[in-house]
Amino acid sequence: MLQSTRVKALLPKLSEEQMKTPLVQDALPYLDVTIPLNVGDSFPELNLYDADGLPHKISDFSGKKVLIELSEFGCAPCKLAGLEIEELCRMHPDDFVTLIVNQNGYEIWRKEVVASAVPNKFEFNDDNGSSGIFKRLGTGGYPTFVLISPEGIITDIWAGYVERSLLERI
């Protein structure tokens, strides 16, 4: 605990450029420091886990537009959005991917996750918020969506789902 307090005390002394380094970004979730993500920011290299427990990062999808849906089990709008997400994936098979990120515990999620019907839709788990992405995006409701450019820059963040809204926004 003492070491964590000392490291937190150093954070305000770092430059904006230093704060964006992979080392600092990887350490922040462990320090329980929440630095919000906003439109125009580079999306951080956080580990998101697939059903086999393998980590993936946003950079795995560089060169493509990425839509992230932050969700949880039992979220009716999240389930409804899934149909429209699959439609978007079918419309843009080569330059677009969707990452559905669930924050429920990994073991619970792993039992429930279903393989996608389209090859550019991926299901990941954040294992009870371990990456800090849910905190950093200030998710106040589900689903929360994040649109990322092929260069890894956040271009839009919004919460909630209304039928056909994704097709209009993407």
XYZ file of N, CA, C and O in Angstrom:
680
model
N 0.821 -1.188 0.000
C 0.000 0.000 0.000
C 0.868 1.255 0.000
O 0.585 2.200 -0.695
N 1.929 1.257 0.780
C 2.810 2.415 0.860
C 3.441 2.699 -0.503
O 3.516 3.848 -0.925
N 3.898 1.655 -1.204
C 4.506 1.858 -2.522
C 3.485 2.444 -3.490
O 3.807 3.325 -4.273
N 2.250 1.957 -3.452
C 1.193 2.469 -4.319
C 0.964 3.952 -4.058
O 0.804 4.735 -4.984
N 0.952 4.353 -2.805
C 0.757 5.755 -2.443
C 1.893 6.610 -2.993
O 1.668 7.700 -3.508
N 3.115 6.126 -2.910
C 4.268 6.872 -3.438
C 4.183 7.023 -4.957
O 4.487 8.088 -5.496
N 3.789 5.948 -5.635
C 3.677 6.011 -7.092
C 2.570 6.990 -7.479
O 2.741 7.807 -8.389
N 1.436 6.948 -6.799
C 0.348 7.889 -7.085
C 0.802 9.334 -6.900
O 0.407 10.212 -7.647
N 1.638 9.578 -5.905
C 2.138 10.923 -5.646
C 3.012 11.427 -6.794
O 3.121 12.636 -7.017
N 3.638 10.523 -7.532
C 4.491 10.915 -8.652
C 3.691 11.263 -9.907
O 4.167 12.011 -10.759
N 2.506 10.726 -10.045
C 1.729 10.903 -11.270
C 1.521 12.367 -11.671
O 1.694 12.704 -12.844
N 1.178 13.268 -10.760
C 0.983 14.672 -11.175
C 2.248 15.323 -11.717
O 2.177 16.345 -12.400
N 3.392 14.749 -11.432
C 4.662 15.328 -11.886
C 5.034 14.883 -13.297
O 5.964 15.417 -13.892
N 4.315 13.885 -13.826
C 4.600 13.397 -15.166
C 3.991 14.314 -16.214
O 2.916 14.887 -16.008
N 4.670 14.428 -17.345
C 4.127 15.222 -18.449
C 2.973 14.459 -19.090
O 2.792 13.253 -18.859
N 2.210 15.170 -19.918
C 1.101 14.524 -20.625
C 1.622 13.378 -21.503
O 1.010 12.312 -21.571
N 2.761 13.601 -22.136
C 3.371 12.567 -22.977
C 3.783 11.348 -22.148
O 3.560 10.203 -22.540
N 4.360 11.582 -20.982
C 4.763 10.477 -20.098
C 3.547 9.694 -19.597
O 3.604 8.481 -19.463
N 2.455 10.410 -19.338
C 1.237 9.744 -18.853
C 0.674 8.778 -19.899
O 0.000 7.818 -19.560
N 0.960 9.015 -21.170
C 0.426 8.176 -22.248
C 1.322 6.996 -22.596
O 0.977 6.193 -23.450
N 2.469 6.877 -21.934
C 3.362 5.762 -22.245
C 2.722 4.440 -21.831
O 1.938 4.395 -20.874
N 3.038 3.358 -22.526
C 2.457 2.058 -22.185
C 2.704 1.645 -20.735
O 1.825 1.081 -20.088
N 3.893 1.934 -20.218
C 4.207 1.550 -18.843
C 3.245 2.208 -17.849
O 2.678 1.549 -16.973
N 3.044 3.507 -17.998
C 2.145 4.219 -17.083
C 0.706 3.762 -17.301
O -0.021 3.493 -16.343
N 0.293 3.625 -18.554
C -1.077 3.200 -18.840
C -1.362 1.809 -18.263
O -2.446 1.557 -17.736
N -0.393 0.912 -18.355
C -0.571 -0.437 -17.793
C -0.645 -0.414 -16.272
O -1.310 -1.241 -15.662
N 0.043 0.537 -15.644
C 0.078 0.596 -14.176
C -1.174 1.221 -13.577
O -1.562 0.881 -12.456
N -1.836 2.108 -14.304
C -2.959 2.860 -13.746
C -4.072 1.993 -13.161
O -4.550 2.287 -12.056
N -4.506 0.923 -13.845
C -5.581 0.123 -13.241
C -5.193 -0.481 -11.892
O -6.023 -0.629 -11.014
N -3.918 -0.802 -11.737
C -3.466 -1.399 -10.483
C -3.351 -0.357 -9.370
O -3.374 -0.699 -8.192
N -3.234 0.885 -9.763
C -3.144 1.965 -8.776
C -4.522 2.545 -8.468
O -4.656 3.432 -7.643
N -5.531 2.030 -9.160
C -6.897 2.522 -9.019
C -6.956 4.026 -9.289
O -7.596 4.785 -8.580
N -6.224 4.438 -10.326
C -6.236 5.825 -10.766
C -7.080 5.873 -12.033
O -6.810 5.148 -12.984
N -8.068 6.699 -12.021
C -8.955 6.791 -13.172
C -8.647 8.056 -13.963
O -8.871 9.161 -13.482
N -8.097 7.876 -15.156
C -7.867 8.984 -16.060
C -8.875 8.803 -17.185
O -8.823 7.819 -17.916
N -9.840 9.720 -17.283
C -10.915 9.532 -18.254
C -10.416 9.515 -19.695
O -9.426 10.166 -20.027
N -11.121 8.762 -20.514
C -10.864 8.738 -21.951
C -11.911 9.610 -22.621
O -13.083 9.592 -22.247
N -11.475 10.354 -23.611
C -12.360 11.280 -24.313
C -12.165 11.168 -25.815
O -11.154 10.626 -26.284
N -13.098 11.725 -26.555
C -12.971 11.813 -28.006
C -11.666 12.550 -28.310
O -11.347 13.554 -27.673
N -10.900 12.008 -29.250
C -9.611 12.587 -29.634
C -8.424 11.899 -28.993
O -7.298 12.059 -29.459
N -8.661 11.129 -27.925
C -7.583 10.387 -27.267
C -7.247 9.120 -28.046
O -8.104 8.545 -28.711
N -6.011 8.684 -27.930
C -5.643 7.359 -28.437
C -6.239 6.335 -27.487
O -6.209 6.520 -26.266
N -6.768 5.258 -28.037
C -7.324 4.230 -27.173
C -6.163 3.459 -26.553
O -5.243 3.050 -27.255
N -6.175 3.257 -25.233
C -5.036 2.611 -24.564
C -4.934 1.119 -24.875
O -5.910 0.477 -25.236
N -3.758 0.597 -24.712
C -3.497 -0.819 -24.952
C -3.848 -1.646 -23.718
O -2.986 -1.997 -22.923
N -5.111 -1.917 -23.551
C -5.608 -2.693 -22.419
C -5.784 -4.140 -22.829
O -6.108 -4.436 -23.974
N -5.598 -5.058 -21.898
C -5.842 -6.463 -22.186
C -7.320 -6.786 -22.033
O -7.921 -6.506 -21.003
N -7.883 -7.381 -23.086
C -9.238 -7.907 -23.081
C -9.106 -9.387 -23.410
O -8.330 -9.758 -24.288
N -9.851 -10.236 -22.733
C -9.620 -11.677 -22.815
C -10.711 -12.396 -23.601
O -11.897 -12.136 -23.422
N -10.273 -13.328 -24.465
C -11.236 -14.130 -25.218
C -11.643 -15.353 -24.397
O -11.184 -15.540 -23.266
N -12.502 -16.188 -24.963
C -13.042 -17.344 -24.228
C -11.975 -18.365 -23.864
O -12.181 -19.186 -22.966
N -10.817 -18.317 -24.539
C -9.715 -19.226 -24.203
C -8.760 -18.603 -23.187
O -7.725 -19.191 -22.859
N -9.089 -17.396 -22.713
C -8.247 -16.725 -21.730
C -7.065 -15.983 -22.331
O -6.191 -15.519 -21.609
N -7.029 -15.846 -23.648
C -5.913 -15.174 -24.319
C -6.160 -13.669 -24.369
O -7.273 -13.229 -24.673
N -5.122 -12.868 -24.101
C -5.296 -11.409 -24.123
C -5.269 -10.862 -25.552
O -4.582 -11.388 -26.429
N -6.025 -9.794 -25.753
C -6.057 -9.074 -27.029
C -6.028 -7.593 -26.721
O -6.497 -7.152 -25.685
N -5.491 -6.813 -27.652
C -5.410 -5.364 -27.512
C -6.048 -4.709 -28.732
O -6.175 -5.336 -29.776
N -6.393 -3.458 -28.604
C -6.987 -2.721 -29.715
C -6.036 -2.700 -30.911
O -6.457 -2.777 -32.059
N -4.739 -2.617 -30.654
C -3.774 -2.576 -31.760
C -3.811 -3.850 -32.604
O -3.350 -3.844 -33.745
N -4.386 -4.934 -32.075
C -4.560 -6.157 -32.875
C -5.452 -5.879 -34.083
O -5.449 -6.639 -35.048
N -6.230 -4.792 -34.025
C -7.188 -4.468 -35.075
C -6.836 -3.164 -35.790
O -7.694 -2.542 -36.417
N -5.577 -2.741 -35.688
C -5.186 -1.477 -36.322
C -5.441 -1.537 -37.822
O -5.376 -2.593 -38.444
N -5.762 -0.381 -38.379
C -6.089 -0.295 -39.799
C -7.571 -0.499 -40.078
O -8.004 -0.372 -41.218
N -8.342 -0.802 -39.029
C -9.786 -0.993 -39.190
C -10.524 -0.069 -38.236
O -10.011 0.296 -37.182
N -11.732 0.307 -38.637
C -12.594 1.041 -37.723
C -13.089 0.030 -36.698
O -13.476 -1.086 -37.046
N -13.062 0.416 -35.417
C -13.437 -0.491 -34.333
C -14.601 0.111 -33.550
O -14.543 1.274 -33.139
N -15.637 -0.683 -33.359
C -16.740 -0.305 -32.483
C -16.658 -1.210 -31.267
O -16.661 -2.432 -31.396
N -16.553 -0.590 -30.093
C -16.543 -1.350 -28.847
C -17.885 -1.147 -28.177
O -18.368 -0.017 -28.064
N -18.495 -2.239 -27.764
C -19.712 -2.166 -26.964
C -19.383 -2.691 -25.575
O -18.988 -3.844 -25.416
N -19.517 -1.840 -24.569
C -19.323 -2.255 -23.185
C -20.682 -2.711 -22.667
O -21.667 -1.970 -22.746
N -20.731 -3.943 -22.163
C -22.015 -4.507 -21.779
C -21.896 -5.383 -20.543
O -20.796 -5.574 -20.011
N -23.033 -5.900 -20.128
C -23.066 -6.874 -19.048
C -24.258 -7.795 -19.282
O -25.185 -7.455 -20.013
N -24.225 -8.961 -18.661
C -25.321 -9.905 -18.810
C -26.600 -9.307 -18.248
O -26.579 -8.557 -17.277
N -27.704 -9.650 -18.875
C -28.988 -9.178 -18.408
C -29.383 -7.825 -18.964
O -30.453 -7.311 -18.668
N -28.542 -7.235 -19.783
C -28.815 -5.920 -20.368
C -29.622 -6.115 -21.653
O -29.078 -6.538 -22.668
N -30.929 -5.813 -21.589
C -31.797 -6.007 -22.752
C -31.373 -5.155 -23.951
O -31.309 -5.665 -25.079
N -31.054 -3.855 -23.777
C -30.603 -3.073 -24.932
C -29.318 -3.620 -25.554
O -29.115 -3.522 -26.767
N -28.441 -4.200 -24.725
C -27.202 -4.791 -25.248
C -27.527 -5.939 -26.191
O -26.921 -6.075 -27.260
N -28.487 -6.758 -25.797
C -28.886 -7.886 -26.649
C -29.513 -7.394 -27.946
O -29.244 -7.929 -29.019
N -30.354 -6.373 -27.863
C -30.977 -5.822 -29.067
C -29.932 -5.226 -30.002
O -30.028 -5.377 -31.215
N -28.949 -4.556 -29.454
C -27.893 -3.954 -30.273
C -27.114 -5.019 -31.031
O -26.596 -4.763 -32.119
N -27.045 -6.223 -30.471
C -26.287 -7.302 -31.100
C -26.723 -7.618 -32.518
O -25.892 -7.892 -33.389
N -28.016 -7.552 -32.787
C -28.517 -7.832 -34.140
C -28.042 -6.761 -35.124
O -27.621 -7.067 -36.240
N -28.096 -5.518 -34.706
C -27.653 -4.430 -35.574
C -26.134 -4.458 -35.758
O -25.621 -4.154 -36.831
N -25.430 -4.843 -34.714
C -23.976 -4.964 -34.804
C -23.600 -6.020 -35.841
O -22.707 -5.806 -36.664
N -24.285 -7.147 -35.824
C -23.998 -8.187 -36.823
C -24.291 -7.679 -38.228
O -23.554 -7.982 -39.167
N -25.342 -6.889 -38.384
C -25.658 -6.305 -39.690
C -24.526 -5.377 -40.149
O -24.097 -5.427 -41.306
N -24.035 -4.544 -39.242
C -22.907 -3.662 -39.571
C -21.670 -4.466 -39.979
O -20.975 -4.112 -40.928
N -21.405 -5.528 -39.246
C -20.245 -6.371 -39.560
C -20.373 -6.994 -40.941
O -19.387 -7.079 -41.685
N -21.565 -7.398 -41.294
C -21.781 -7.984 -42.626
C -21.640 -6.925 -43.728
O -21.179 -7.221 -44.825
N -22.048 -5.699 -43.428
C -21.961 -4.617 -44.411
C -20.513 -4.182 -44.660
O -20.190 -3.686 -45.734
N -19.656 -4.336 -43.643
C -18.261 -3.865 -43.721
C -17.312 -4.989 -43.292
O -16.613 -4.863 -42.290
N -17.235 -6.064 -44.059
C -16.454 -7.225 -43.618
C -14.943 -7.025 -43.588
O -14.251 -7.713 -42.846
N -14.424 -6.078 -44.354
C -12.974 -5.959 -44.477
C -12.350 -4.820 -43.673
O -11.159 -4.860 -43.376
N -13.127 -3.794 -43.349
C -12.532 -2.610 -42.728
C -13.174 -2.221 -41.399
O -13.004 -1.106 -40.921
N -13.902 -3.148 -40.779
C -14.657 -2.839 -39.568
C -14.702 -4.060 -38.661
O -14.894 -5.181 -39.139
N -14.504 -3.840 -37.362
C -14.668 -4.916 -36.386
C -15.453 -4.381 -35.187
O -15.423 -3.176 -34.893
N -16.144 -5.272 -34.546
C -16.854 -4.936 -33.318
C -16.325 -5.809 -32.198
O -16.142 -7.016 -32.374
N -16.076 -5.167 -31.065
C -15.618 -5.872 -29.877
C -16.688 -5.697 -28.808
O -16.960 -4.571 -28.380
N -17.306 -6.786 -28.420
C -18.281 -6.756 -27.332
C -17.494 -7.081 -26.068
O -16.937 -8.161 -25.942
N -17.436 -6.134 -25.140
C -16.642 -6.314 -23.931
C -17.584 -6.401 -22.743
O -18.331 -5.465 -22.456
N -17.546 -7.536 -22.071
C -18.415 -7.807 -20.940
C -17.619 -7.663 -19.657
O -16.490 -8.113 -19.568
N -18.212 -7.043 -18.649
C -17.478 -6.831 -17.405
C -17.791 -7.852 -16.324
O -17.230 -7.792 -15.241
N -18.685 -8.806 -16.607
C -18.940 -9.843 -15.607
C -17.676 -10.660 -15.387
O -16.792 -10.683 -16.227
N -17.583 -11.352 -14.284
C -16.426 -12.184 -14.000
C -16.147 -13.161 -15.128
O -17.057 -13.667 -15.785
N -14.876 -13.421 -15.372
C -14.458 -14.241 -16.509
C -15.120 -15.614 -16.518
O -15.612 -16.074 -17.548
N -15.141 -16.303 -15.397
C -15.694 -17.668 -15.371
C -17.183 -17.687 -15.688
O -17.657 -18.552 -16.409
N -17.914 -16.704 -15.173
C -19.356 -16.605 -15.479
C -19.529 -16.320 -16.963
O -20.306 -16.958 -17.660
N -18.788 -15.336 -17.450
C -18.892 -14.935 -18.852
C -18.544 -16.086 -19.791
O -19.225 -16.325 -20.769
N -17.482 -16.804 -19.463
C -17.006 -17.887 -20.336
C -18.076 -18.953 -20.544
O -18.212 -19.513 -21.625
N -18.877 -19.216 -19.528
C -19.957 -20.207 -19.641
C -21.097 -19.700 -20.518
O -21.821 -20.497 -21.107
N -21.264 -18.392 -20.596
C -22.392 -17.798 -21.309
C -22.076 -17.346 -22.739
O -22.982 -17.207 -23.550
N -20.803 -17.060 -23.018
C -20.455 -16.475 -24.312
C -20.776 -17.436 -25.453
O -20.599 -18.643 -25.339
N -21.279 -16.857 -26.540
C -21.661 -17.631 -27.720
C -20.808 -17.156 -28.889
O -20.594 -15.953 -29.052
N -20.333 -18.082 -29.693
C -19.507 -17.718 -30.850
C -20.310 -16.828 -31.802
O -21.505 -17.010 -31.987
N -19.629 -15.873 -32.394
C -20.265 -14.926 -33.299
C -20.612 -15.574 -34.632
O -19.907 -16.451 -35.114
N -21.693 -15.075 -35.230
C -22.114 -15.549 -36.546
C -21.337 -14.853 -37.663
O -21.428 -15.263 -38.810
N -20.598 -13.788 -37.328
C -19.811 -13.070 -38.327
C -18.349 -13.017 -37.881
O -18.067 -12.904 -36.688
N -17.421 -13.113 -38.831
C -16.005 -13.212 -38.462
C -15.376 -11.933 -37.919
O -14.302 -11.983 -37.334
N -16.020 -10.776 -38.088
C -15.427 -9.531 -37.596
C -16.138 -8.990 -36.349
O -16.062 -7.811 -36.040
N -16.805 -9.881 -35.629
C -17.412 -9.531 -34.333
C -16.772 -10.432 -33.288
O -16.783 -11.646 -33.407
N -16.200 -9.805 -32.265
C -15.457 -10.550 -31.248
C -16.054 -10.315 -29.871
O -16.475 -9.204 -29.554
N -16.057 -11.361 -29.064
C -16.545 -11.282 -27.690
C -15.338 -11.335 -26.752
O -14.533 -12.261 -26.824
N -15.223 -10.328 -25.896
C -14.131 -10.268 -24.935
C -14.672 -10.045 -23.533
O -15.817 -9.638 -23.349
N -13.816 -10.262 -22.561
C -14.182 -10.082 -21.168
C -13.165 -9.176 -20.495
O -11.976 -9.256 -20.775
N -13.649 -8.325 -19.603
C -12.782 -7.416 -18.857
C -12.611 -7.881 -17.414
O -12.061 -7.164 -16.595
N -13.069 -9.078 -17.105
C -12.908 -9.720 -15.794
C -13.101 -8.762 -14.623
O -12.152 -8.363 -13.958
N -14.363 -8.414 -14.423
C -14.752 -7.531 -13.305
C -14.082 -6.161 -13.353
O -13.771 -5.572 -12.332
N -13.838 -5.667 -14.561
C -13.278 -4.327 -14.705
C -11.787 -4.229 -14.485
O -11.267 -3.159 -14.196
N -11.069 -5.337 -14.648
C -9.633 -5.339 -14.337
C -8.814 -4.373 -15.190
O -7.793 -3.871 -14.738
N -9.235 -4.085 -16.413
C -8.459 -3.171 -17.255
C -8.727 -1.712 -16.905
O -7.946 -0.838 -17.259
N -9.837 -1.437 -16.246
C -10.199 -0.066 -15.913
C -10.961 0.647 -17.008
O -11.327 1.810 -16.854
N -11.236 -0.015 -18.124
C -11.883 0.648 -19.256
C -13.285 1.126 -18.920
O -13.704 2.208 -19.335
N -14.027 0.366 -18.124
C -15.381 0.787 -17.775
C -15.334 2.074 -16.941
O -16.122 2.981 -17.156
N -14.397 2.158 -16.029
C -14.238 3.366 -15.203
C -13.795 4.547 -16.062
O -14.289 5.648 -15.930
N -12.822 4.303 -16.916
C -12.228 5.396 -17.694
C -13.196 5.992 -18.699
O -13.061 7.136 -19.101
N -14.181 5.213 -19.125
C -15.176 5.731 -20.056
C -16.408 6.251 -19.326
O -17.345 6.726 -19.952
N -16.396 6.138 -18.006
C -17.496 6.674 -17.216
C -18.834 6.059 -17.560
O -19.835 6.763 -17.657
N -18.840 4.768 -17.765
C -20.075 4.106 -18.165
C -21.147 4.296 -17.102
O -21.033 3.833 -15.992
N -22.173 5.021 -17.477
C -23.293 5.241 -16.581
C -24.477 4.391 -16.970
O -25.461 4.312 -16.252
N -24.403 3.776 -18.110
C -25.492 2.942 -18.588
C -24.973 1.958 -19.614
O -23.876 2.108 -20.138
N -25.776 0.976 -19.874
C -25.398 -0.047 -20.851
C -26.430 -0.093 -21.952
O -27.606 0.100 -21.693
N -25.986 -0.335 -23.139
C -24.594 -0.435 -23.551
C -23.952 0.950 -23.666
O -24.617 1.943 -23.875
N -22.638 0.968 -23.527
C -21.839 2.151 -23.849
C -21.012 1.784 -25.069
O -20.446 0.697 -25.131
N -20.965 2.682 -26.029
C -20.252 2.431 -27.280
C -19.068 3.382 -27.424
O -19.138 4.547 -27.015
N -18.003 2.877 -28.026
C -16.814 3.666 -28.328
C -16.459 3.365 -29.778
O -16.320 2.200 -30.153
N -16.314 4.407 -30.567
C -15.909 4.242 -31.962
C -14.470 4.714 -32.090
O -14.115 5.814 -31.644
N -13.634 3.849 -32.682
C -12.198 4.114 -32.790
C -11.809 4.102 -34.263
O -12.185 3.190 -35.006
N -11.038 5.090 -34.671
C -10.587 5.202 -36.063
C -9.569 4.109 -36.371
O -8.991 3.508 -35.455
N -9.292 3.874 -37.657
C -8.260 2.898 -38.027
C -6.882 3.233 -37.443
O -6.040 2.358 -37.298
N -6.676 4.489 -37.053
C -5.405 4.914 -36.460
C -5.395 4.761 -34.933
O -4.410 5.091 -34.284
N -6.499 4.289 -34.351
C -6.560 4.057 -32.909
C -7.023 5.250 -32.091
O -6.872 5.265 -30.879
N -7.632 6.248 -32.735
C -8.111 7.454 -32.055
C -9.612 7.319 -31.774
O -10.378 6.914 -32.657
N -10.025 7.681 -30.562
C -11.445 7.645 -30.207
C -12.157 8.775 -30.954
O -11.798 9.950 -30.810
N -13.158 8.417 -31.766
C -13.893 9.418 -32.539
C -15.285 9.685 -31.980
O -15.884 10.703 -32.314
N -15.804 8.782 -31.147
C -17.131 8.993 -30.568
C -17.313 8.078 -29.364
O -16.777 6.966 -29.341
N -18.057 8.560 -28.373
C -18.418 7.778 -27.188
C -19.861 8.128 -26.863
O -20.208 9.314 -26.804
N -20.703 7.117 -26.669
C -22.085 7.382 -26.279
C -22.659 6.185 -25.535
O -22.153 5.076 -25.634
N -23.709 6.449 -24.785
C -24.381 5.393 -24.022
C -25.812 5.263 -24.498
O -26.429 6.235 -24.938
N -26.324 4.054 -24.415
C -27.708 3.782 -24.778
C -27.842 3.257 -26.187
O -26.950 3.427 -27.025
N -28.966 2.600 -26.420
C -29.227 2.034 -27.740
C -30.687 2.216 -28.103
O -31.581 1.960 -27.295
N -30.908 2.677 -29.319
C -32.227 2.769 -29.919
C -32.118 2.077 -31.272
O -31.116 2.242 -31.979
N -33.147 1.324 -31.632
C -33.115 0.570 -32.886
C -32.691 1.447 -34.068
O -33.150 2.568 -34.217
N -31.767 0.933 -34.862
C -31.199 1.542 -36.069
C -30.217 2.676 -35.768
O -29.677 3.296 -36.678
N -29.965 2.965 -34.506
C -29.064 4.080 -34.167
C -27.617 3.812 -34.549
O -26.882 4.731 -34.904
N -27.198 2.565 -34.484
C -25.808 2.242 -34.843
C -25.585 2.424 -36.336
O -24.561 2.972 -36.764
N -26.523 1.969 -37.142
C -26.405 2.122 -38.600
C -26.327 3.596 -38.979
O -25.588 3.967 -39.905
N -27.061 4.438 -38.281
C -27.034 5.871 -38.571
C -25.734 6.518 -38.123
O -25.264 7.461 -38.748
N -25.157 6.015 -37.057
C -23.983 6.658 -36.458
C -22.658 6.213 -37.071
O -21.689 6.964 -37.053
N -22.594 4.991 -37.569
C -21.321 4.443 -38.041
C -21.076 4.859 -39.473
O -21.530 4.664 -40.415
